[in-house]
Rosetta silent file (secondary structure, phi, psi, omega in degrees, C-alpha in Angstrom):
SEQUENCE: XXXXXXXXXXXXXXXXXXXXXXXXXXXXXXXXXXXXXXXXXXXXXXXXXXXXXXXXXXXXXXXXXXXXXXXXXXXXXXXXXXXXXXXXXXXXXXXXXXXXXXXXXXXXXXXXXXXXXXXXXXXXXXXXXXXXXXXXXXXXXXXXXXXXXXXXXXXXXXXXXXXXXXXXXXXXXXXXXXXXXXXXXXXXXXXXXXXXXXXXXXXXXXXXXXXXXXXXXXXXXXXXXXXXXXXXXXXXXXXXXXXXXXXXXXXXXXXXXXXXXXXXXXXXXXXXXXXXXXXXXXXXXXXXXXXXXXXXXXXXXXXXXXX
SCORE:     score description
SCORE:     0.000 S_00000001
   1 L     0.000  122.674 -161.853  -17.290  -72.274  -40.931 S_00000001
   2 L   -84.679 -163.996 -167.888  -15.644  -69.951  -43.009 S_00000001
   3 H   -67.983  -65.604 -172.509  -12.969  -67.371  -42.706 S_00000001
   4 H   -37.444  -39.596 -160.120  -15.633  -64.531  -41.843 S_00000001
   5 H   -81.622  -55.460 -168.308  -17.223  -66.263  -39.085 S_00000001
   6 H   -52.370  -32.733 -177.258  -13.648  -67.331  -37.337 S_00000001
   7 H   -76.585  -27.579 -176.174  -12.936  -63.428  -37.631 S_00000001
   8 H   -71.925  -56.352  167.733  -15.925  -62.607  -36.139 S_00000001
   9 H   -22.986  -67.451 -162.275  -15.357  -65.163  -32.909 S_00000001
  10 H   -54.823  -64.757 -170.329  -11.887  -63.367  -32.578 S_00000001
  11 H   -60.638  -32.129  162.173  -13.165  -60.360  -32.355 S_00000001
  12 H   -38.244  -54.942 -170.244  -16.027  -61.356  -29.765 S_00000001
  13 H   -61.134  -49.160 -177.630  -13.501  -62.854  -27.569 S_00000001
  14 H   -51.143  -40.921  166.333  -11.319  -59.437  -27.532 S_00000001
  15 H   -45.084  -59.484 -176.783  -14.211  -57.803  -26.586 S_00000001
  16 H   -66.523  -27.966 -175.454  -15.234  -59.539  -23.719 S_00000001
  17 H   -77.478  -24.092 -171.771  -11.332  -59.828  -22.393 S_00000001
  18 H   -97.173  -31.860  176.511  -11.339  -56.001  -22.740 S_00000001
  19 H   -81.689  -21.764  175.046  -14.561  -55.301  -20.835 S_00000001
  20 H   -64.687  -40.931 -173.140  -13.673  -57.793  -18.168 S_00000001
  21 H   -75.521  -14.604  175.443  -10.523  -55.941  -17.652 S_00000001
  22 H   -79.614  -28.322  173.903  -12.240  -52.613  -17.742 S_00000001
  23 H  -102.590    6.400  150.551  -14.362  -53.364  -15.012 S_00000001
  24 H   -67.357  -47.429  177.816  -11.399  -54.966  -13.022 S_00000001
  25 H   -53.698  -55.667 -172.317  -10.014  -51.375  -13.525 S_00000001
  26 H   -61.391  -58.615  168.950  -12.958  -49.787  -12.760 S_00000001
  27 H   -51.735  -42.143  171.352  -13.354  -51.980   -9.257 S_00000001
  28 H   -70.649  -48.310  178.831  -10.104  -51.104   -8.421 S_00000001
  29 H   -61.779  -47.521  174.925  -10.162  -47.334   -8.939 S_00000001
  30 H   -41.558  -31.427 -155.049  -13.837  -47.629   -6.765 S_00000001
  31 H   -80.856  -61.744 -164.127  -12.045  -49.686   -4.236 S_00000001
  32 H   -54.818  -84.853 -160.678   -9.063  -47.004   -4.015 S_00000001
  33 H   -48.656  -19.590  164.153  -11.524  -43.949   -3.870 S_00000001
  34 H   -67.799  -35.414  179.695  -13.813  -45.543   -1.253 S_00000001
  35 H   -64.051  -48.196 -161.356  -10.426  -46.046    0.799 S_00000001
  36 H   -77.979  -36.431  172.502   -9.621  -42.557    0.308 S_00000001
  37 H   -61.065  -40.471 -175.501  -13.224  -41.294    1.256 S_00000001
  38 H   -66.626  -57.527  177.542  -13.208  -43.679    4.276 S_00000001
  39 H   -43.412  -21.593 -178.693   -9.556  -42.352    5.254 S_00000001
  40 H   -86.661  -27.126  178.072  -11.082  -38.968    5.034 S_00000001
  41 H  -103.366  -15.115  151.561  -13.856  -39.626    7.247 S_00000001
  42 H   -55.348  -75.471  154.644  -11.777  -41.250    9.435 S_00000001
  43 H   -26.348  -58.363 -167.310   -9.694  -37.849   10.110 S_00000001
  44 L   -84.815   26.025  178.513  -12.560  -35.878   10.284 S_00000001
  45 L  -127.403    9.795  174.073  -14.194  -37.473   13.102 S_00000001
  46 E   -92.544  119.786  156.942  -10.694  -37.213   14.998 S_00000001
  47 E  -131.461  152.078 -172.875  -10.637  -33.880   17.091 S_00000001
  48 E  -107.535   80.520 -177.852   -7.985  -32.354   19.125 S_00000001
  49 E   -75.954  117.953 -174.915   -9.002  -29.986   22.177 S_00000001
  50 L   -66.742  152.950  175.070   -5.802  -28.090   22.939 S_00000001
  51 L   -56.718  141.349  175.153   -4.465  -27.824   26.644 S_00000001
  52 L    81.143   13.409  172.319   -6.204  -24.694   28.899 S_00000001
  53 E  -127.505  166.005  169.131   -9.139  -25.194   26.305 S_00000001
  54 E  -149.547  146.993 -169.542  -12.216  -27.067   26.244 S_00000001
  55 E   -79.271  143.772  170.380  -14.768  -27.697   22.704 S_00000001
  56 E  -120.016  125.658 -156.130  -18.005  -26.816   22.286 S_00000001
  57 E  -106.729  145.673 -178.113  -19.898  -29.191   19.876 S_00000001
  58 E  -108.505   84.082  173.926  -22.390  -27.787   17.139 S_00000001
  59 E   -65.921  108.296 -164.912  -24.611  -30.394   15.918 S_00000001
  60 L   -71.021  -25.855  159.660  -25.659  -29.557   12.291 S_00000001
  61 L  -106.138   10.395  151.918  -28.931  -31.579   13.255 S_00000001
  62 L  -137.441    9.334 -179.783  -29.690  -30.273   16.533 S_00000001
  63 E    84.556 -159.670 -170.176  -27.776  -27.173   17.385 S_00000001
  64 E   -77.203  131.314  178.159  -25.493  -26.815   20.246 S_00000001
  65 E   -69.912  165.102 -179.519  -25.002  -29.864   22.683 S_00000001
  66 E   -97.885  -22.038 -164.973  -24.923  -29.220   26.572 S_00000001
  67 E  -105.107  148.810  169.112  -21.980  -31.292   26.802 S_00000001
  68 E  -130.134  171.030  168.970  -18.175  -29.880   25.799 S_00000001
  69 E   -76.864  126.785 -168.228  -15.089  -31.230   25.486 S_00000001
  70 L   -87.362 -168.937  178.006  -12.029  -31.287   27.763 S_00000001
  71 L   -81.549  157.411  179.015   -8.576  -31.428   26.433 S_00000001
  72 E   118.529 -154.397 -175.000   -7.072  -34.188   24.383 S_00000001
  73 E  -116.014  138.014  175.337   -8.511  -36.129   21.540 S_00000001
  74 E  -134.447  141.234  178.123  -12.112  -37.040   20.612 S_00000001
  75 E   -76.314  107.825 -178.567  -14.385  -38.831   18.191 S_00000001
  76 L  -122.691  145.730 -175.593  -16.736  -36.435   16.895 S_00000001
  77 L   -63.081  162.513 -178.380  -19.223  -37.477   14.033 S_00000001
  78 L   -74.544  -44.526  160.746  -18.692  -35.502   10.502 S_00000001
  79 L   -53.457    1.599  170.719  -21.945  -33.602   11.046 S_00000001
  80 E  -129.135  143.968 -170.446  -20.656  -31.700   14.049 S_00000001
  81 E  -101.306  149.401 -165.846  -18.672  -28.823   14.335 S_00000001
  82 E  -121.002  128.487  148.134  -16.019  -28.354   17.646 S_00000001
  83 E  -120.647  144.388  170.880  -15.077  -24.560   18.378 S_00000001
  84 E   -99.858  162.484  160.158  -12.637  -24.159   21.300 S_00000001
  85 E  -151.866  155.253 -169.871  -12.405  -21.702   23.869 S_00000001
  86 E   -64.096  125.447 -176.840  -10.222  -20.897   26.492 S_00000001
  87 L  -114.855   -7.680  178.872  -10.893  -22.088   30.138 S_00000001
  88 L  -104.647  149.052 -173.261   -7.349  -21.189   31.466 S_00000001
  89 L   -42.198  141.548 -165.773   -5.992  -17.645   31.851 S_00000001
  90 E  -139.002  133.300  163.112   -5.753  -15.617   28.723 S_00000001
  91 E  -118.597  146.704 -169.566   -3.710  -12.227   29.063 S_00000001
  92 E  -122.544  138.198  175.654   -4.542   -8.990   26.826 S_00000001
  93 E  -130.491  148.156  157.587   -2.380   -5.942   26.438 S_00000001
  94 E  -127.359   98.622 -178.365   -3.246   -2.899   24.810 S_00000001
  95 L  -128.475 -178.725  170.887    0.202   -0.893   25.056 S_00000001
  96 L   -94.357   -6.313  137.317    1.886    0.978   22.370 S_00000001
  97 L  -149.217   75.041  178.043    3.618   -2.143   21.721 S_00000001
  98 L   -35.195  -58.595 -157.683    1.245   -4.764   22.168 S_00000001
  99 L  -119.505   37.312  161.861    2.613   -7.248   19.431 S_00000001
 100 L    82.778   -4.779 -168.851    6.326   -6.440   19.440 S_00000001
 101 L   -91.871  155.048  178.227    6.471   -4.594   16.357 S_00000001
 102 L   -90.400  114.853 -175.288    8.161   -0.918   16.079 S_00000001
 103 L    84.198   15.880  163.828    5.584    1.823   16.015 S_00000001
 104 L   -86.551  132.537 -178.672    2.855   -0.545   16.948 S_00000001
 105 L  -145.613  110.193  178.954    0.135    1.201   19.258 S_00000001
 106 L   -98.537   -4.089 -174.693   -2.894   -0.616   20.760 S_00000001
 107 L   -57.643  168.004 -170.104   -3.436    2.000   23.766 S_00000001
 108 E  -138.806  160.620 -138.348   -6.510    3.591   24.164 S_00000001
 109 E  -117.466  104.774  151.592   -7.885    7.175   24.642 S_00000001
 110 E  -138.766  179.159 -162.428  -10.066    8.195   27.614 S_00000001
 111 E   -98.729  152.331  173.489  -11.699   11.343   29.222 S_00000001
 112 L  -118.325  177.238 -177.083  -11.247   12.796   32.751 S_00000001
 113 L   -57.479  -38.691 -172.118  -13.590   14.731   34.705 S_00000001
 114 L   -87.190   24.911  173.540  -11.814   18.204   33.927 S_00000001
 115 L    68.015   25.964  175.923  -12.082   17.385   29.996 S_00000001
 116 L   -97.886  155.819 -178.816   -8.684   16.163   29.183 S_00000001
 117 E  -107.512  110.164 -164.238   -8.217   13.369   26.930 S_00000001
 118 E  -138.748  150.169 -157.306   -5.522   11.018   28.077 S_00000001
 119 E   -92.870  127.439  174.250   -3.624    8.068   26.606 S_00000001
 120 E  -137.599  168.085  169.988   -3.313    4.907   28.902 S_00000001
 121 E  -104.622  134.575 -176.240   -2.215    1.306   28.634 S_00000001
 122 E  -129.521  149.389 -176.280   -4.394   -1.379   29.706 S_00000001
 123 E  -133.554  129.049  149.360   -3.705   -5.172   30.748 S_00000001
 124 E  -155.988  173.920  178.409   -6.034   -7.848   31.566 S_00000001
 125 E  -152.380  154.705 -135.188   -6.845  -11.213   31.834 S_00000001
 126 E  -153.965  174.759  179.449   -9.803  -13.309   31.363 S_00000001
 127 E  -178.438  145.639  166.858  -10.965  -17.213   31.109 S_00000001
 128 E   -88.089  114.686 -165.125  -14.195  -18.627   30.081 S_00000001
 129 L   -63.704  101.852  160.011  -16.756  -20.482   32.644 S_00000001
 130 H    -8.680  -51.790  176.148  -16.552  -23.745   31.330 S_00000001
 131 H   -63.455  -18.951 -160.381  -20.569  -24.197   32.360 S_00000001
 132 H  -119.965    4.555 -167.785  -21.480  -21.655   30.380 S_00000001
 133 H   -66.975  -35.077  165.155  -19.315  -22.430   26.978 S_00000001
 134 H   -54.721  -22.802  166.924  -22.694  -23.463   25.245 S_00000001
 135 H   -95.427   -9.942 -172.662  -24.235  -20.282   25.775 S_00000001
 136 H   -81.171  -41.865  172.348  -21.209  -18.362   25.009 S_00000001
 137 H   -38.530  -74.716 -170.441  -21.529  -20.389   21.858 S_00000001
 138 H   -58.221  -66.988  174.502  -25.091  -19.377   21.125 S_00000001
 139 H   -37.133  -34.733  171.499  -24.421  -15.659   22.063 S_00000001
 140 L  -102.163    3.511  168.805  -21.777  -15.286   19.829 S_00000001
 141 L    68.237   20.882  170.549  -23.074  -17.141   16.849 S_00000001
 142 L    70.391   23.243  170.190  -20.181  -19.568   17.486 S_00000001
 143 L   -66.234  166.450 -163.626  -17.290  -16.894   16.789 S_00000001
 144 L   -94.781  144.296 -168.308  -13.910  -17.470   17.676 S_00000001
 145 H   -69.090  -27.991  176.044  -12.386  -16.172   21.274 S_00000001
 146 H   -65.828  -33.685 -162.049  -10.283  -13.482   19.256 S_00000001
 147 H   -84.394  -65.838 -171.613  -13.179  -12.335   17.586 S_00000001
 148 H   -51.648  -41.343  165.162  -15.411  -12.029   20.567 S_00000001
 149 H   -63.403  -45.246  178.786  -12.492  -10.402   22.781 S_00000001
 150 H   -59.688   -6.003 -160.664  -11.561   -7.833   19.929 S_00000001
 151 H  -132.400  -92.029 -166.782  -14.990   -6.929   19.635 S_00000001
 152 H   -59.206  -53.725 -177.417  -17.755   -7.261   22.417 S_00000001
 153 H   -55.491  -23.101 -160.185  -14.703   -7.482   25.560 S_00000001
 154 H   -91.418  -46.911 -174.619  -13.003   -4.694   23.910 S_00000001
 155 H   -70.503  -52.506 -173.923  -16.143   -2.471   24.037 S_00000001
 156 H   -57.441  -41.698  176.827  -17.155   -3.407   27.398 S_00000001
 157 H   -60.470  -43.320 -170.191  -13.321   -2.511   28.842 S_00000001
 158 H   -73.879  -30.166  151.241  -13.503    0.655   27.040 S_00000001
 159 H   -43.627  -72.092 -152.167  -17.008    1.553   28.844 S_00000001
 160 H   -86.888  -17.629  164.657  -16.195    0.870   32.017 S_00000001
 161 H   -56.182  -60.186 -172.313  -12.719    2.802   31.789 S_00000001
 162 H   -59.941  -36.558  179.902  -14.618    5.991   30.624 S_00000001
 163 H   -70.583  -14.191  173.581  -17.490    5.925   33.243 S_00000001
 164 H   -65.447  -58.085 -174.002  -14.601    5.444   36.076 S_00000001
 165 H   -65.116  -49.918 -172.046  -12.460    8.054   34.528 S_00000001
 166 L   -61.043  -10.183  176.466  -14.885   10.847   33.774 S_00000001
 167 L   -91.868  -21.024  169.908  -15.336   11.224   37.661 S_00000001
 168 L   -92.910  156.851  177.628  -11.706   11.718   38.294 S_00000001
 169 L   -89.178 -178.934  179.013   -9.529   14.686   37.490 S_00000001
 170 H   -75.787  -27.671 -172.030   -6.235   14.028   35.445 S_00000001
 171 H   -71.847  -20.223  178.633   -4.101   14.741   38.552 S_00000001
 172 H   -79.117  -27.353  165.199   -6.146   12.032   40.234 S_00000001
 173 H   -48.769  -40.494  167.383   -5.268    9.755   37.388 S_00000001
 174 H   -89.488  -20.859 -157.669   -1.567   10.412   37.581 S_00000001
 175 L   -93.235 -147.970 -172.699   -1.472   10.964   41.260 S_00000001
 176 L  -101.067   24.553  156.649   -2.001    8.381   44.213 S_00000001
 177 L  -108.920    8.475  172.213   -5.750    7.413   43.410 S_00000001
 178 H   -41.376  -44.233 -169.636   -4.541    5.469   40.307 S_00000001
 179 H   -83.871  -17.560 -179.975   -5.219    2.123   42.310 S_00000001
 180 H   -70.102  -11.200 -170.183   -8.595    3.369   43.757 S_00000001
 181 H   -89.457  -46.152  170.225   -9.406    3.975   39.869 S_00000001
 182 H   -41.876  -44.513 -159.644   -8.122    0.697   39.084 S_00000001
 183 H   -92.363  -37.023  160.398  -10.283   -1.147   41.313 S_00000001
 184 H   -55.050  -42.390  164.587  -13.187    0.391   40.183 S_00000001
 185 H   -71.791  -51.468  176.178  -12.847   -0.340   36.660 S_00000001
 186 H   -31.622  -61.730 -177.951  -12.049   -3.697   37.553 S_00000001
 187 H   -64.620  -14.582 -154.007  -15.441   -4.209   39.336 S_00000001
 188 H   -99.976  -37.565 -162.668  -17.321   -2.379   36.748 S_00000001
 189 H   -82.543  -50.193  142.798  -15.716   -4.318   33.877 S_00000001
 190 H   -11.528  -29.994  173.916  -16.110   -7.665   35.641 S_00000001
 191 H  -109.601    6.522 -173.997  -19.684   -7.424   36.378 S_00000001
 192 H   -85.818  -19.477 -157.694  -20.460   -6.401   32.556 S_00000001
 193 L  -125.192  -22.334 -163.468  -19.024   -9.749   31.243 S_00000001
 194 H   -56.957  -43.302  179.212  -19.482  -12.373   34.479 S_00000001
 195 H   -81.147    0.657  173.113  -23.178  -13.256   33.328 S_00000001
 196 H  -104.780   12.604  175.121  -22.213  -14.174   30.104 S_00000001
 197 L    89.567  -17.584  164.793  -19.368  -16.973   31.181 S_00000001
 198 E   -86.619  132.804 -157.657  -16.386  -14.597   30.574 S_00000001
 199 E  -140.933  123.745 -160.205  -14.715  -13.859   33.844 S_00000001
 200 E  -103.434  110.803 -165.424  -12.486  -11.022   33.952 S_00000001
 201 E   -97.153  -36.385 -176.961   -9.432  -12.162   36.496 S_00000001
 202 E  -163.867  148.909 -165.598   -7.196   -8.983   36.857 S_00000001
 203 E  -139.464  154.659  155.357   -7.266   -5.528   35.185 S_00000001
 204 E  -172.501  127.825  172.675   -4.377   -2.513   35.431 S_00000001
 205 E   -99.096  115.709  172.389   -4.380    0.852   33.828 S_00000001
 206 E  -117.280  177.433 -178.057   -0.834    2.256   33.131 S_00000001
 207 E    40.061   62.460  168.633    1.295    4.573   31.577 S_00000001
 208 E   -80.815  120.574 -161.935   -0.890    7.482   31.499 S_00000001
 209 E  -122.799  126.478  160.433    0.446    9.996   29.103 S_00000001
 210 L   -97.057  167.199 -175.109   -1.697   13.471   28.840 S_00000001
 211 L   -72.496  172.752 -161.044   -0.885   15.850   25.995 S_00000001
 212 H   -69.465  -71.315  176.216    2.183   18.105   26.037 S_00000001
 213 H   -18.630  -73.133  179.177    0.222   21.376   27.587 S_00000001
 214 H   -43.946  -37.923 -174.233   -0.817   19.153   30.302 S_00000001
 215 H   -75.685  -48.656  166.649    2.363   17.391   30.953 S_00000001
 216 H   -30.905  -67.501  155.205    3.780   21.098   31.504 S_00000001
 217 H   -11.936  -74.349 -165.373    1.036   21.641   33.547 S_00000001
 218 H   -81.839  -28.212  161.922    1.583   18.901   35.922 S_00000001
 219 H   -79.506   -1.811  166.576    5.431   19.338   36.147 S_00000001
 220 H   -51.931  -59.627 -173.259    4.560   22.862   37.069 S_00000001
 221 H   -78.563  -27.178  168.415    2.590   21.552   39.846 S_00000001
 222 H   -75.144  -20.326 -171.463    5.250   19.006   40.710 S_00000001
 223 H   -92.075  -27.011 -177.966    7.834   21.381   40.628 S_00000001
 224 H   -79.608  -55.397  172.610    5.970   23.727   42.831 S_00000001
 225 H   -50.112  -30.678 -177.922    5.097   20.936   45.338 S_00000001
 226 H   -65.934  -28.574  176.292    8.665   19.863   45.496 S_00000001
 227 H   -67.089  -44.227 -168.954    9.675   23.566   46.702 S_00000001
 228 H   -73.661  -52.331 -153.349    7.006   23.637   49.305 S_00000001
 229 H   -76.357  -34.385  179.828    7.928   20.234   50.642 S_00000001
 230 H   -62.083  -37.576  147.781   11.530   21.185   50.676 S_00000001
 231 H     1.597  -79.906 -172.270   10.391   24.352   52.215 S_00000001
 232 H   -52.638  -52.118  161.657    8.711   22.337   55.101 S_00000001
 233 H   -45.856  -41.217 -165.001   12.009   20.425   55.575 S_00000001
 234 H   -81.234  -45.109  166.360   13.904   22.856   55.920 S_00000001
 235 H   -45.503  -79.315  173.570   11.427   24.705   58.109 S_00000001
 236 H   -42.585  -25.514 -169.890   11.278   21.555   60.297 S_00000001
 237 H   -85.046  -34.973  174.084   15.054   21.205   60.286 S_00000001
 238 H   -64.129  -15.543 -159.725   15.279   24.896   61.627 S_00000001
 239 H  -114.515  -25.620  159.425   13.035   24.580   64.229 S_00000001
 240 H   -64.311  -35.193  172.574   14.788   21.165   65.450 S_00000001
 241 H   -59.444  -55.127 -177.148   18.034   22.866   65.490 S_00000001
 242 H   -41.083  -61.809 -158.233   16.439   26.081   67.587 S_00000001
 243 H   -77.277  -12.798  174.140   14.944   23.890   70.248 S_00000001
 244 H   -60.842  -75.192  166.926   18.441   21.572   70.072 S_00000001
 245 H   -17.920  -68.789  176.648   19.861   25.324   70.817 S_00000001
 246 H   -61.054  -30.661 -160.021   17.416   26.313   73.322 S_00000001
 247 H   -91.959  -28.166 -177.924   17.621   23.211   75.329 S_00000001
 248 H   -82.384  -39.605  166.161   21.356   23.658   75.395 S_00000001
 249 H   -65.466  -57.472 -162.002   21.295   27.317   76.466 S_00000001
 250 H   -74.031  -19.643  161.142   18.638   26.628   79.060 S_00000001
 251 H   -65.152  -53.394 -161.877   21.156   23.644   80.325 S_00000001
 252 H   -53.693  -70.856 -156.014   23.970   26.067   80.409 S_00000001
 253 H   -57.490  -29.805 -165.700   21.840   28.735   82.183 S_00000001
 254 H   -63.651  -38.507 -171.223   20.388   25.954   84.305 S_00000001
 255 H   -62.188  -50.164 -170.884   24.067   24.957   85.431 S_00000001
 256 H   -50.116  -54.670  168.720   25.195   28.404   85.966 S_00000001
 257 H   -37.472  -62.360 -168.859   22.321   28.934   88.388 S_00000001
 258 H   -70.708  -36.445 -176.488   22.891   26.014   90.484 S_00000001
 259 H   -66.349  -48.807 -167.567   26.653   27.019   90.150 S_00000001
 260 H   -79.331   -9.818  172.737   26.109   30.341   91.389 S_00000001
 261 H   -73.967  -61.711 -170.506   23.441   29.026   94.273 S_00000001
 262 H   -65.843  -25.379  167.821   26.089   26.994   95.358 S_00000001
 263 H   -73.281  -57.225 -163.491   28.935   29.700   95.593 S_00000001
 264 H   -57.124  -72.827 -163.362   26.236   32.059   97.430 S_00000001
 265 H   -73.464  -13.223  154.488   25.468   29.464   99.979 S_00000001
 266 H   -53.396  -73.184 -154.710   29.235   28.760  100.292 S_00000001
 267 H   -61.530  -59.122  159.714   30.235   32.337  100.904 S_00000001
 268 H   -15.744  -67.207 -172.165   27.035   32.472  103.520 S_00000001
 269 H   -68.517  -40.498  147.548   28.327   29.531  105.158 S_00000001
 270 H   -19.962  -86.609 -179.245   31.801   31.411  105.133 S_00000001
 271 H   -63.382  -18.956  168.352   30.722   34.532  106.234 S_00000001
 272 H   -68.046  -31.920  172.571   28.921   33.147  109.219 S_00000001
 273 L   -90.553   16.602  173.810   32.200   31.453  110.320 S_00000001
 274 L  -111.751   84.617 -178.607   34.569   34.478  110.200 S_00000001
 275 L  -112.455  154.765 -168.098   34.389   36.042  113.775 S_00000001
 276 H   -62.703  -36.734 -154.662   37.048   38.142  115.522 S_00000001
 277 H   -85.251  -32.944  178.524   37.969   35.806  117.845 S_00000001
 278 H   -76.338  -15.038 -179.011   38.191   33.184  115.112 S_00000001
 279 H   -84.814  -21.302 -177.071   40.112   35.629  112.883 S_00000001
 280 H   -83.670  -19.425  176.113   42.688   36.255  115.649 S_00000001
 281 H   -84.226  -27.666  159.130   43.064   32.886  116.377 S_00000001
 282 H   -48.207  -41.194 -153.814   43.868   32.192  112.723 S_00000001
 283 H   -93.519  -24.384  168.517   46.404   35.083  112.375 S_00000001
 284 H   -42.029  -70.883 -155.880   48.254   33.606  116.175 S_00000001
 285 H   -48.367  -45.702 -176.997   48.232   30.418  114.291 S_00000001
 286 H   -55.607  -49.174 -156.017   49.779   32.174  111.076 S_00000001
 287 L   -75.219  145.707 -178.097   52.563   34.502  113.129 S_00000001
 288 L  -105.765   19.355  168.816   55.905   32.951  113.535 S_00000001
 289 L    74.339   14.002 -176.676   56.570   35.422  116.478 S_00000001
 290 L  -112.340  158.214 -168.458   58.808   37.732  115.162 S_00000001
 291 L   -89.846  129.062  178.958   57.868   41.183  115.358 S_00000001
 292 L   -32.298  155.176  151.707   57.518   43.799  112.167 S_00000001
 293 L   -49.185  -76.932  163.923   60.523   45.465  110.894 S_00000001
 294 E   -97.954  147.078 -172.671   58.946   48.775  110.472 S_00000001
 295 E  -132.525  140.991  178.454   55.906   50.281  111.782 S_00000001
 296 E   -77.656  135.508 -177.284   53.834   53.044  110.727 S_00000001
 297 L   -93.734 -147.348 -167.469   54.237   55.848  113.491 S_00000001
 298 L   -73.815  -36.533 -173.303   51.374   58.635  114.403 S_00000001
 299 L   -88.228  106.844  179.776   52.688   60.451  111.197 S_00000001
 300 L   -62.794   -7.470 -174.677   51.272   57.638  108.750 S_00000001
 301 L   -85.627  -14.199 -174.941   53.489   59.342  105.854 S_00000001
 302 L  -125.975  174.419  178.869   56.807   58.132  107.643 S_00000001
 303 E  -114.983  151.637  163.500   58.250   54.716  108.869 S_00000001
 304 E   -98.043  126.229  155.326   59.768   53.675  112.059 S_00000001
 305 E   -80.061  125.131 -164.294   62.620   51.446  112.173 S_00000001
 306 L  -107.346   33.047 -167.974   62.172   49.392  115.011 S_00000001
 307 L  -112.124    0.000    0.000   65.775   47.706  115.063 S_00000001
């Protein structure tokens, strides 16, 4: 064997070694990639449902499943998608500072029977019926709770409020009929959503703020009402005082009449008891046996000394 043959054999051996090393490296890389994929798949099938929520399962091969996932961890196939919906109470605020930022305003404007537009704040709470979650998912095409609330639910709320407030005047809205209005809006709002599995628990319309012109008119009415109430109170007070004085005067008059009647009866009894004999008897009892020193004579203008 010449030198050229030895050289070729040596090169062939080196190629074989390099090929084996390359295969080993590729195998190691493949195993690593496989492990990463398996790890990813492992994490993808673990689903966590937060407390107070339930999960709707959408199977890409068969659509929405009837069963829902309760709170906690669940194993879900990679070809399935889970959307959470609240089954405990959620509270929504539409006020001038709903998110706490200065100048933030999520309050709404409503109309009244007398053509006034009024700014109001609204608070309500709701939850979703766990048995109707698949239907909710289907109706709203898998949209999130935030999307459903800020769109469809808010529109239903706004419509319910306006349908009720348009039957009442502004004074009704700012006055003592507010509880009645709240109750009617709550019923209408709740009934519009209950069939879809969205359950309204509470509703409150507050902070009614009319425009400046209406504010002034309301203040005038309030001032006039206050004056009227004050006058009524003063009249009632005067009537009470007058009645008190009348009773006191009548009491005094009755007392005087009773006293006079008593005195008259006493005088009559005294008069009946004063006969001539009684008077003489009293005079004798009072006489000390002495004759008077002076006595009138026939001439009544002169006195006679009897000593």
